[in-house]
Structure formats: structure tokens, C-alpha cells
PDB file of C-alpha atoms in Angstrom:
ATOM      1  CA  GLY A   1      21.975  16.278   3.091  1.00 70.00           C
ATOM      2  CA  GLN A   2      18.319  16.359   3.884  1.00 78.00           C
ATOM      3  CA  SER A   3      16.353  15.327   6.929  1.00 90.00           C
ATOM      4  CA  LEU A   4      12.593  15.163   7.370  1.00 94.00           C
ATOM      5  CA  GLU A   5      10.686  14.386  10.539  1.00 96.00           C
ATOM      6  CA  GLN A   6       7.080  13.307  10.799  1.00 97.00           C
ATOM      7  CA  PRO A   7       5.164  11.303  13.428  1.00 97.00           C
ATOM      8  CA  SER A   8       5.249   7.549  12.948  1.00 96.00           C
ATOM      9  CA  GLU A   9       1.606   6.804  13.730  1.00 97.00           C
ATOM     10  CA  VAL A  10      -1.745   8.529  14.114  1.00 97.00           C
ATOM     11  CA  THR A  11      -5.092   6.926  14.980  1.00 97.00           C
ATOM     12  CA  ALA A  12      -8.475   8.620  14.622  1.00 97.00           C
ATOM     13  CA  VAL A  13     -12.143   7.765  14.173  1.00 97.00           C
ATOM     14  CA  GLU A  14     -14.219   8.137  11.054  1.00 98.00           C
ATOM     15  CA  GLY A  15     -15.309  11.705  10.445  1.00 97.00           C
ATOM     16  CA  ALA A  16     -12.476  13.186  12.494  1.00 98.00           C
ATOM     17  CA  ILE A  17      -9.725  15.559  11.396  1.00 97.00           C
ATOM     18  CA  VAL A  18      -6.053  14.550  11.420  1.00 98.00           C
ATOM     19  CA  GLN A  19      -3.029  16.791  10.999  1.00 98.00           C
ATOM     20  CA  ILE A  20       0.332  15.275  10.048  1.00 98.00           C
ATOM     21  CA  ASN A  21       3.258  17.586  10.678  1.00 98.00           C
ATOM     22  CA  CYS A  22       6.527  17.554   8.800  1.00 98.00           C
ATOM     23  CA  THR A  23       9.682  19.460   9.638  1.00 98.00           C
ATOM     24  CA  TYR A  24      12.629  19.443   7.292  1.00 96.00           C
ATOM     25  CA  GLN A  25      16.224  20.518   6.942  1.00 94.00           C
ATOM     26  CA  THR A  26      17.637  20.893   3.479  1.00 90.00           C
ATOM     27  CA  SER A  27      19.503  23.209   1.154  1.00 87.00           C
ATOM     28  CA  GLY A  28      18.196  24.554  -2.120  1.00 86.00           C
ATOM     29  CA  PHE A  29      14.576  23.976  -1.134  1.00 90.00           C
ATOM     30  CA  TYR A  30      12.043  24.127  -3.962  1.00 91.00           C
ATOM     31  CA  GLY A  31       8.898  22.713  -2.381  1.00 93.00           C
ATOM     32  CA  LEU A  32       7.199  20.182  -0.130  1.00 96.00           C
ATOM     33  CA  SER A  33       5.059  17.343  -1.444  1.00 96.00           C
ATOM     34  CA  TRP A  34       2.768  14.790   0.161  1.00 97.00           C
ATOM     35  CA  TYR A  35       2.180  11.212  -0.978  1.00 97.00           C
ATOM     36  CA  GLN A  36      -0.209   8.485   0.103  1.00 98.00           C
ATOM     37  CA  GLN A  37       0.595   4.788   0.073  1.00 98.00           C
ATOM     38  CA  HIS A  38      -1.786   1.952   0.792  1.00 97.00           C
ATOM     39  CA  ASP A  39      -0.443  -1.410   1.946  1.00 93.00           C
ATOM     40  CA  GLY A  40       1.167  -3.271  -0.923  1.00 88.00           C
ATOM     41  CA  GLY A  41       0.777  -0.374  -3.329  1.00 95.00           C
ATOM     42  CA  ALA A  42       2.865   2.364  -4.869  1.00 97.00           C
ATOM     43  CA  PRO A  43       2.968   5.908  -3.457  1.00 97.00           C
ATOM     44  CA  THR A  44       0.598   8.351  -5.125  1.00 97.00           C
ATOM     45  CA  PHE A  45       0.827  12.127  -5.201  1.00 95.00           C
ATOM     46  CA  LEU A  46      -1.520  14.203  -3.024  1.00 96.00           C
ATOM     47  CA  SER A  47      -0.269  17.793  -3.030  1.00 94.00           C
ATOM     48  CA  TYR A  48       2.624  20.187  -3.482  1.00 93.00           C
ATOM     49  CA  ASN A  49       3.471  23.505  -1.826  1.00 95.00           C
ATOM     50  CA  ALA A  50       6.165  25.789  -3.152  1.00 93.00           C
ATOM     51  CA  LEU A  51       4.965  28.974  -1.460  1.00 95.00           C
ATOM     52  CA  ASP A  52       3.822  29.720   2.062  1.00 97.00           C
ATOM     53  CA  GLY A  53       0.176  29.070   2.743  1.00 97.00           C
ATOM     54  CA  LEU A  54      -2.580  26.539   2.455  1.00 97.00           C
ATOM     55  CA  GLU A  55      -3.466  24.458  -0.600  1.00 94.00           C
ATOM     56  CA  GLU A  56      -6.830  22.712  -0.544  1.00 94.00           C
ATOM     57  CA  THR A  57      -7.762  19.683  -2.604  1.00 89.00           C
ATOM     58  CA  GLY A  58     -11.096  18.256  -1.570  1.00 93.00           C
ATOM     59  CA  ARG A  59     -10.898  16.737   1.910  1.00 96.00           C
ATOM     60  CA  PHE A  60      -7.109  17.117   1.995  1.00 96.00           C
ATOM     61  CA  SER A  61      -5.222  20.352   2.562  1.00 97.00           C
ATOM     62  CA  SER A  62      -1.508  21.030   2.795  1.00 98.00           C
ATOM     63  CA  PHE A  63       0.300  23.931   4.409  1.00 98.00           C
ATOM     64  CA  LEU A  64       3.830  25.251   4.140  1.00 98.00           C
ATOM     65  CA  SER A  65       5.887  27.752   6.118  1.00 98.00           C
ATOM     66  CA  ARG A  66       9.254  28.155   4.426  1.00 96.00           C
ATOM     67  CA  SER A  67      10.634  30.352   7.203  1.00 96.00           C
ATOM     68  CA  ASP A  68       9.900  27.628   9.780  1.00 97.00           C
ATOM     69  CA  SER A  69      10.888  24.719   7.495  1.00 96.00           C
ATOM     70  CA  TYR A  70       7.557  23.212   8.408  1.00 97.00           C
ATOM     71  CA  GLY A  71       4.488  21.875   6.711  1.00 98.00           C
ATOM     72  CA  TYR A  72       1.469  19.780   7.443  1.00 98.00           C
ATOM     73  CA  LEU A  73      -1.142  17.656   5.735  1.00 98.00           C
ATOM     74  CA  LEU A  74      -4.699  18.006   6.998  1.00 98.00           C
ATOM     75  CA  LEU A  75      -7.099  15.134   6.433  1.00 98.00           C
ATOM     76  CA  GLN A  76     -10.733  16.091   7.029  1.00 97.00           C
ATOM     77  CA  GLU A  77     -13.890  14.003   7.294  1.00 97.00           C
ATOM     78  CA  LEU A  78     -11.781  10.891   7.687  1.00 98.00           C
ATOM     79  CA  GLN A  79     -12.985   7.777   5.910  1.00 98.00           C
ATOM     80  CA  MET A  80     -11.907   4.168   6.353  1.00 97.00           C
ATOM     81  CA  LYS A  81     -10.229   4.283   2.946  1.00 97.00           C
ATOM     82  CA  ASP A  82      -7.876   6.992   4.277  1.00 98.00           C
ATOM     83  CA  SER A  83      -6.093   4.350   6.348  1.00 98.00           C
ATOM     84  CA  ALA A  84      -2.667   4.414   4.725  1.00 98.00           C
ATOM     85  CA  SER A  85       0.864   5.733   5.088  1.00 97.00           C
ATOM     86  CA  TYR A  86       1.508   9.370   4.307  1.00 98.00           C
ATOM     87  CA  PHE A  87       4.907  10.737   3.331  1.00 97.00           C
ATOM     88  CA  CYS A  88       6.206  14.255   3.117  1.00 97.00           C
ATOM     89  CA  ALA A  89       8.938  14.864   0.548  1.00 96.00           C
ATOM     90  CA  VAL A  90      11.250  17.774  -0.142  1.00 95.00           C
ATOM     91  CA  GLN A  91      12.191  18.738  -3.655  1.00 91.00           C
ATOM     92  CA  ASN A  92      15.503  20.508  -4.100  1.00 85.00           C
ATOM     93  CA  ASP A  93      17.524  20.853  -7.265  1.00 79.00           C
ATOM     94  CA  TYR A  94      16.990  17.514  -8.977  1.00 88.00           C
ATOM     95  CA  LYS A  95      16.409  15.437  -5.847  1.00 91.00           C
ATOM     96  CA  LEU A  96      13.187  14.257  -4.261  1.00 93.00           C
ATOM     97  CA  SER A  97      13.731  12.973  -0.720  1.00 94.00           C
ATOM     98  CA  PHE A  98      11.103  11.431   1.535  1.00 95.00           C
ATOM     99  CA  GLY A  99      10.415  11.238   5.238  1.00 94.00           C
ATOM    100  CA  ALA A 100       9.915   7.942   7.053  1.00 94.00           C
ATOM    101  CA  GLY A 101       6.137   8.196   6.773  1.00 96.00           C
ATOM    102  CA  THR A 102       3.133   8.407   9.075  1.00 97.00           C
ATOM    103  CA  THR A 103       0.758   5.476   9.362  1.00 97.00           C
ATOM    104  CA  VAL A 104      -2.815   6.697   9.722  1.00 98.00           C
ATOM    105  CA  THR A 105      -5.329   4.239  11.102  1.00 97.00           C
ATOM    106  CA  VAL A 106      -8.999   5.153  10.862  1.00 98.00           C
ATOM    107  CA  ARG A 107     -11.362   3.379  13.275  1.00 97.00           C
ATOM    108  CA  ALA A 108     -15.098   3.019  12.926  1.00 94.00           C
TER     109      ALA A 108
ATOM    110  CA  ASP B   1      -1.704   6.000 -15.259  1.00 56.00           C
ATOM    111  CA  ALA B   2       1.795   7.210 -16.044  1.00 67.00           C
ATOM    112  CA  GLY B   3       3.632   4.797 -18.307  1.00 93.00           C
ATOM    113  CA  ILE B   4       6.207   3.412 -15.939  1.00 97.00           C
ATOM    114  CA  THR B   5       7.086  -0.250 -15.662  1.00 97.00           C
ATOM    115  CA  GLN B   6       9.476  -2.020 -13.335  1.00 98.00           C
ATOM    116  CA  SER B   7      10.925  -5.442 -14.030  1.00 97.00           C
ATOM    117  CA  PRO B   8      11.120  -7.924 -12.584  1.00 98.00           C
ATOM    118  CA  ARG B   9       8.329  -7.525 -10.044  1.00 97.00           C
ATOM    119  CA  HIS B  10       9.735 -10.206  -7.787  1.00 98.00           C
ATOM    120  CA  LYS B  11      13.171 -11.724  -7.557  1.00 98.00           C
ATOM    121  CA  VAL B  12      15.028 -14.068  -5.237  1.00 98.00           C
ATOM    122  CA  THR B  13      18.784 -14.117  -5.593  1.00 97.00           C
ATOM    123  CA  GLU B  14      21.778 -15.471  -3.744  1.00 97.00           C
ATOM    124  CA  THR B  15      24.270 -13.457  -1.733  1.00 98.00           C
ATOM    125  CA  GLY B  16      27.196 -12.315  -3.840  1.00 97.00           C
ATOM    126  CA  THR B  17      25.436 -12.378  -7.196  1.00 97.00           C
ATOM    127  CA  PRO B  18      24.898  -9.266  -9.334  1.00 97.00           C
ATOM    128  CA  VAL B  19      21.321  -8.157  -9.882  1.00 98.00           C
ATOM    129  CA  THR B  20      19.891  -5.580 -12.281  1.00 98.00           C
ATOM    130  CA  LEU B  21      16.483  -3.993 -11.912  1.00 98.00           C
ATOM    131  CA  ARG B  22      14.941  -2.138 -14.805  1.00 98.00           C
ATOM    132  CA  CYS B  23      12.709   0.919 -14.852  1.00 98.00           C
ATOM    133  CA  HIS B  24      11.104   1.741 -18.192  1.00 98.00           C
ATOM    134  CA  GLN B  25       9.006   4.822 -18.964  1.00 97.00           C
ATOM    135  CA  THR B  26       7.017   5.850 -22.005  1.00 96.00           C
ATOM    136  CA  GLU B  27       6.468   9.459 -20.845  1.00 90.00           C
ATOM    137  CA  ASN B  28       9.769  11.035 -21.903  1.00 91.00           C
ATOM    138  CA  HIS B  29      10.156  12.451 -18.369  1.00 93.00           C
ATOM    139  CA  ARG B  30      13.530  13.985 -17.567  1.00 93.00           C
ATOM    140  CA  TYR B  31      13.967  12.841 -13.978  1.00 95.00           C
ATOM    141  CA  MET B  32      14.107   9.248 -12.807  1.00 97.00           C
ATOM    142  CA  TYR B  33      14.660   7.955  -9.276  1.00 98.00           C
ATOM    143  CA  TRP B  34      15.374   4.698  -7.508  1.00 98.00           C
ATOM    144  CA  TYR B  35      14.210   4.238  -3.905  1.00 98.00           C
ATOM    145  CA  ARG B  36      14.230   1.380  -1.470  1.00 98.00           C
ATOM    146  CA  GLN B  37      11.505   0.946   1.102  1.00 97.00           C
ATOM    147  CA  ASP B  38      12.014  -0.850   4.374  1.00 95.00           C
ATOM    148  CA  PRO B  39       9.776  -0.904   7.473  1.00 86.00           C
ATOM    149  CA  GLY B  40      10.391   2.141   9.632  1.00 82.00           C
ATOM    150  CA  HIS B  41      12.555   3.895   7.031  1.00 86.00           C
ATOM    151  CA  GLY B  42      10.111   5.149   4.482  1.00 90.00           C
ATOM    152  CA  LEU B  43      11.423   5.705   0.973  1.00 95.00           C
ATOM    153  CA  ARG B  44      15.171   6.193   0.849  1.00 96.00           C
ATOM    154  CA  LEU B  45      16.766   7.610  -2.279  1.00 96.00           C
ATOM    155  CA  ILE B  46      19.439   5.377  -3.803  1.00 98.00           C
ATOM    156  CA  HIS B  47      20.322   7.142  -7.071  1.00 98.00           C
ATOM    157  CA  TYR B  48      18.662   9.555  -9.410  1.00 97.00           C
ATOM    158  CA  SER B  49      19.024  10.780 -12.971  1.00 97.00           C
ATOM    159  CA  TYR B  50      18.417  14.207 -14.462  1.00 95.00           C
ATOM    160  CA  GLY B  51      19.048  13.252 -18.073  1.00 94.00           C
ATOM    161  CA  VAL B  52      20.666  10.684 -20.333  1.00 96.00           C
ATOM    162  CA  LYS B  53      24.010   9.694 -18.804  1.00 96.00           C
ATOM    163  CA  ASP B  54      23.457  12.224 -15.983  1.00 96.00           C
ATOM    164  CA  THR B  55      23.137  10.476 -12.640  1.00 97.00           C
ATOM    165  CA  ASP B  56      23.977  11.183  -9.032  1.00 96.00           C
ATOM    166  CA  LYS B  57      23.989   9.467  -5.659  1.00 96.00           C
ATOM    167  CA  GLY B  58      21.223   9.595  -3.111  1.00 95.00           C
ATOM    168  CA  GLU B  59      21.365   8.910   0.607  1.00 93.00           C
ATOM    169  CA  VAL B  60      21.912   5.133   0.452  1.00 96.00           C
ATOM    170  CA  SER B  61      23.980   4.535  -2.676  1.00 97.00           C
ATOM    171  CA  ASP B  62      26.660   2.194  -1.295  1.00 97.00           C
ATOM    172  CA  GLY B  63      26.543  -1.165  -3.064  1.00 97.00           C
ATOM    173  CA  TYR B  64      24.419   0.178  -5.937  1.00 98.00           C
ATOM    174  CA  SER B  65      25.185   1.589  -9.353  1.00 98.00           C
ATOM    175  CA  VAL B  66      22.916   2.971 -12.071  1.00 98.00           C
ATOM    176  CA  SER B  67      22.956   3.652 -15.761  1.00 98.00           C
ATOM    177  CA  ARG B  68      20.784   5.667 -18.079  1.00 98.00           C
ATOM    178  CA  SER B  69      21.860   5.283 -21.698  1.00 97.00           C
ATOM    179  CA  LYS B  70      18.488   6.403 -23.090  1.00 97.00           C
ATOM    180  CA  THR B  71      15.657   8.538 -21.796  1.00 96.00           C
ATOM    181  CA  GLU B  72      13.232   5.687 -21.232  1.00 97.00           C
ATOM    182  CA  ASP B  73      15.387   3.272 -19.231  1.00 98.00           C
ATOM    183  CA  PHE B  74      17.009   3.617 -15.809  1.00 98.00           C
ATOM    184  CA  LEU B  75      18.835   0.529 -14.576  1.00 98.00           C
ATOM    185  CA  LEU B  76      19.756  -0.201 -10.970  1.00 98.00           C
ATOM    186  CA  THR B  77      22.518  -2.743 -10.376  1.00 98.00           C
ATOM    187  CA  LEU B  78      23.432  -4.413  -7.133  1.00 97.00           C
ATOM    188  CA  GLU B  79      27.022  -5.251  -7.803  1.00 93.00           C
ATOM    189  CA  SER B  80      27.226  -8.082  -5.262  1.00 97.00           C
ATOM    190  CA  ALA B  81      23.930  -8.601  -3.495  1.00 98.00           C
ATOM    191  CA  THR B  82      23.852  -8.818   0.296  1.00 98.00           C
ATOM    192  CA  SER B  83      21.036  -9.766   2.670  1.00 97.00           C
ATOM    193  CA  SER B  84      20.819  -6.126   3.792  1.00 97.00           C
ATOM    194  CA  GLN B  85      19.659  -5.263   0.281  1.00 98.00           C
ATOM    195  CA  THR B  86      16.519  -7.341   0.686  1.00 98.00           C
ATOM    196  CA  SER B  87      13.865  -4.690   0.191  1.00 98.00           C
ATOM    197  CA  VAL B  88      11.130  -3.320  -2.009  1.00 98.00           C
ATOM    198  CA  TYR B  89      12.539  -1.091  -4.726  1.00 98.00           C
ATOM    199  CA  PHE B  90      10.518   1.680  -6.334  1.00 98.00           C
ATOM    200  CA  CYS B  91      11.287   3.669  -9.432  1.00 98.00           C
ATOM    201  CA  ALA B  92       9.759   7.119  -9.937  1.00 97.00           C
ATOM    202  CA  ILE B  93       9.660   9.635 -12.794  1.00 96.00           C
ATOM    203  CA  ARG B  94       9.056  13.378 -12.910  1.00 93.00           C
ATOM    204  CA  THR B  95       9.066  16.181 -15.471  1.00 82.00           C
ATOM    205  CA  ASP B  96      10.659  19.600 -15.173  1.00 74.00           C
ATOM    206  CA  GLU B  97       7.310  21.311 -15.226  1.00 67.00           C
ATOM    207  CA  ASN B  98       5.335  18.836 -13.131  1.00 63.00           C
ATOM    208  CA  THR B  99       6.058  18.597  -9.451  1.00 81.00           C
ATOM    209  CA  GLU B 100       4.197  15.290  -9.240  1.00 90.00           C
ATOM    210  CA  ALA B 101       6.279  12.124  -9.257  1.00 94.00           C
ATOM    211  CA  PHE B 102       4.799   8.905 -10.631  1.00 95.00           C
ATOM    212  CA  PHE B 103       5.864   5.592  -9.164  1.00 97.00           C
ATOM    213  CA  GLY B 104       6.220   2.144 -10.611  1.00 97.00           C
ATOM    214  CA  GLN B 105       4.569  -0.812  -8.886  1.00 97.00           C
ATOM    215  CA  GLY B 106       7.763  -1.846  -7.141  1.00 97.00           C
ATOM    216  CA  THR B 107      10.151  -4.782  -7.224  1.00 98.00           C
ATOM    217  CA  ARG B 108      10.346  -7.094  -4.242  1.00 98.00           C
ATOM    218  CA  LEU B 109      13.912  -8.346  -3.994  1.00 98.00           C
ATOM    219  CA  THR B 110      14.980 -11.071  -1.590  1.00 98.00           C
ATOM    220  CA  VAL B 111      18.653 -11.899  -1.121  1.00 98.00           C
ATOM    221  CA  VAL B 112      19.218 -15.297   0.493  1.00 97.00           C
TER     222      VAL B 112
END
């Protein structure tokens, strides 16, 4: 089976930088994705890493190290609207399995 | 927005009754997934499909069955609903080429 571990909560102030780590155990790994979910809403896709290295999309960046079974999501220049839950997800074969999520709270 | 619709959006049912949730897509995506979301557990995979009549179990499949008789519909059935199946259920779709999964708006199911 798969297992993913990520911190349950992170709190930071506006303008700060937050890093959410994700470690995983799985077989047949294809890639690591990140999703954002606001309260009461559906998860939405943020990024995907299949190869080692950093992918940057605006204020958000995602990193993957396949050899360490580790990745992270970096949120820069935090804004109040970034308060949400963030999930890492591993894609292998046909499956897409999620971690328990990290709740990010941004304070003024 | 990806064309994915879940129905019903809300449902209250009694313990022991069968319940079917429907996920409908207009995107012709190959992969379809059912998840449940509970506080502290994130999104847990119940069942998934990789084509018409091709389905497999996820991590929390006990008490659930699925069917996919055509590309656009993926049905999740709770054979005999229990209070532990009270949850928010999400359907998701994905293509072969696209690593991004699109989610429906969710179904809030309460078993009393």
C-alpha cells in the first residue's frame, strides 16, 4: 500500500514563507502532486513533480527527491487567501492516493 | 471548470439502507476515483476505475462497491449504510496524459 506523511498544521504571518514537507512510501511511483482545499470546497490542483528538482508556479513551488521519497510545497509571500488545507498525493499505476493534509493558517 | 457532477449533493439516510452516489463527467477522461473525507484523515481512496468495467479497490473499500458501465458515469454504492460511513464523498477524474485530477463538488452523506 501507500503511506504519506505531512504535518497537520502550520501557522504563519502574511508575507512569510511556509514549507510543507511530505514523505511517502509506495511502489510503482510515478509522481507527487499537491492540492489546495478551502473550507467547504473541492480540492484543486497546484503542482506535479515526476522528476527530481524544483517546479515553480508563481508564488508556489514544489520540490521532489525520488531517492529520498520526499517532497515539499513552498508557499511564498503568504496572503490571507492562502489559508487552506494542502494535500500531497502520490500517483502510481492507476491510483492517486492522498496524505492527511496540512492546515495552513495565515495571520495578519 | 472540468465537467464533473456529483449527485446528490446532500443526503440523509437510515442505517441499513442501500445508497448510491453518482459521478458524471463530460470530459471523456479515462480515470475516475471515489474518495471519502473525514476530519483528520484527509482524502481516502475508496475505489477507482481505469476504464469501462475496469475497477479496483482503494484503501477503504469495505462496505462499498462501484460500477462503471459507460465512460461518463461512476457509481458508488453503500450496500448497507452504517453511521461510520457518514462523510463527505468526492469524485475525481483524470486523463492518461494529464497529471491533474479534477474534483466534483462533493456529496455530504449522513447516516442516522
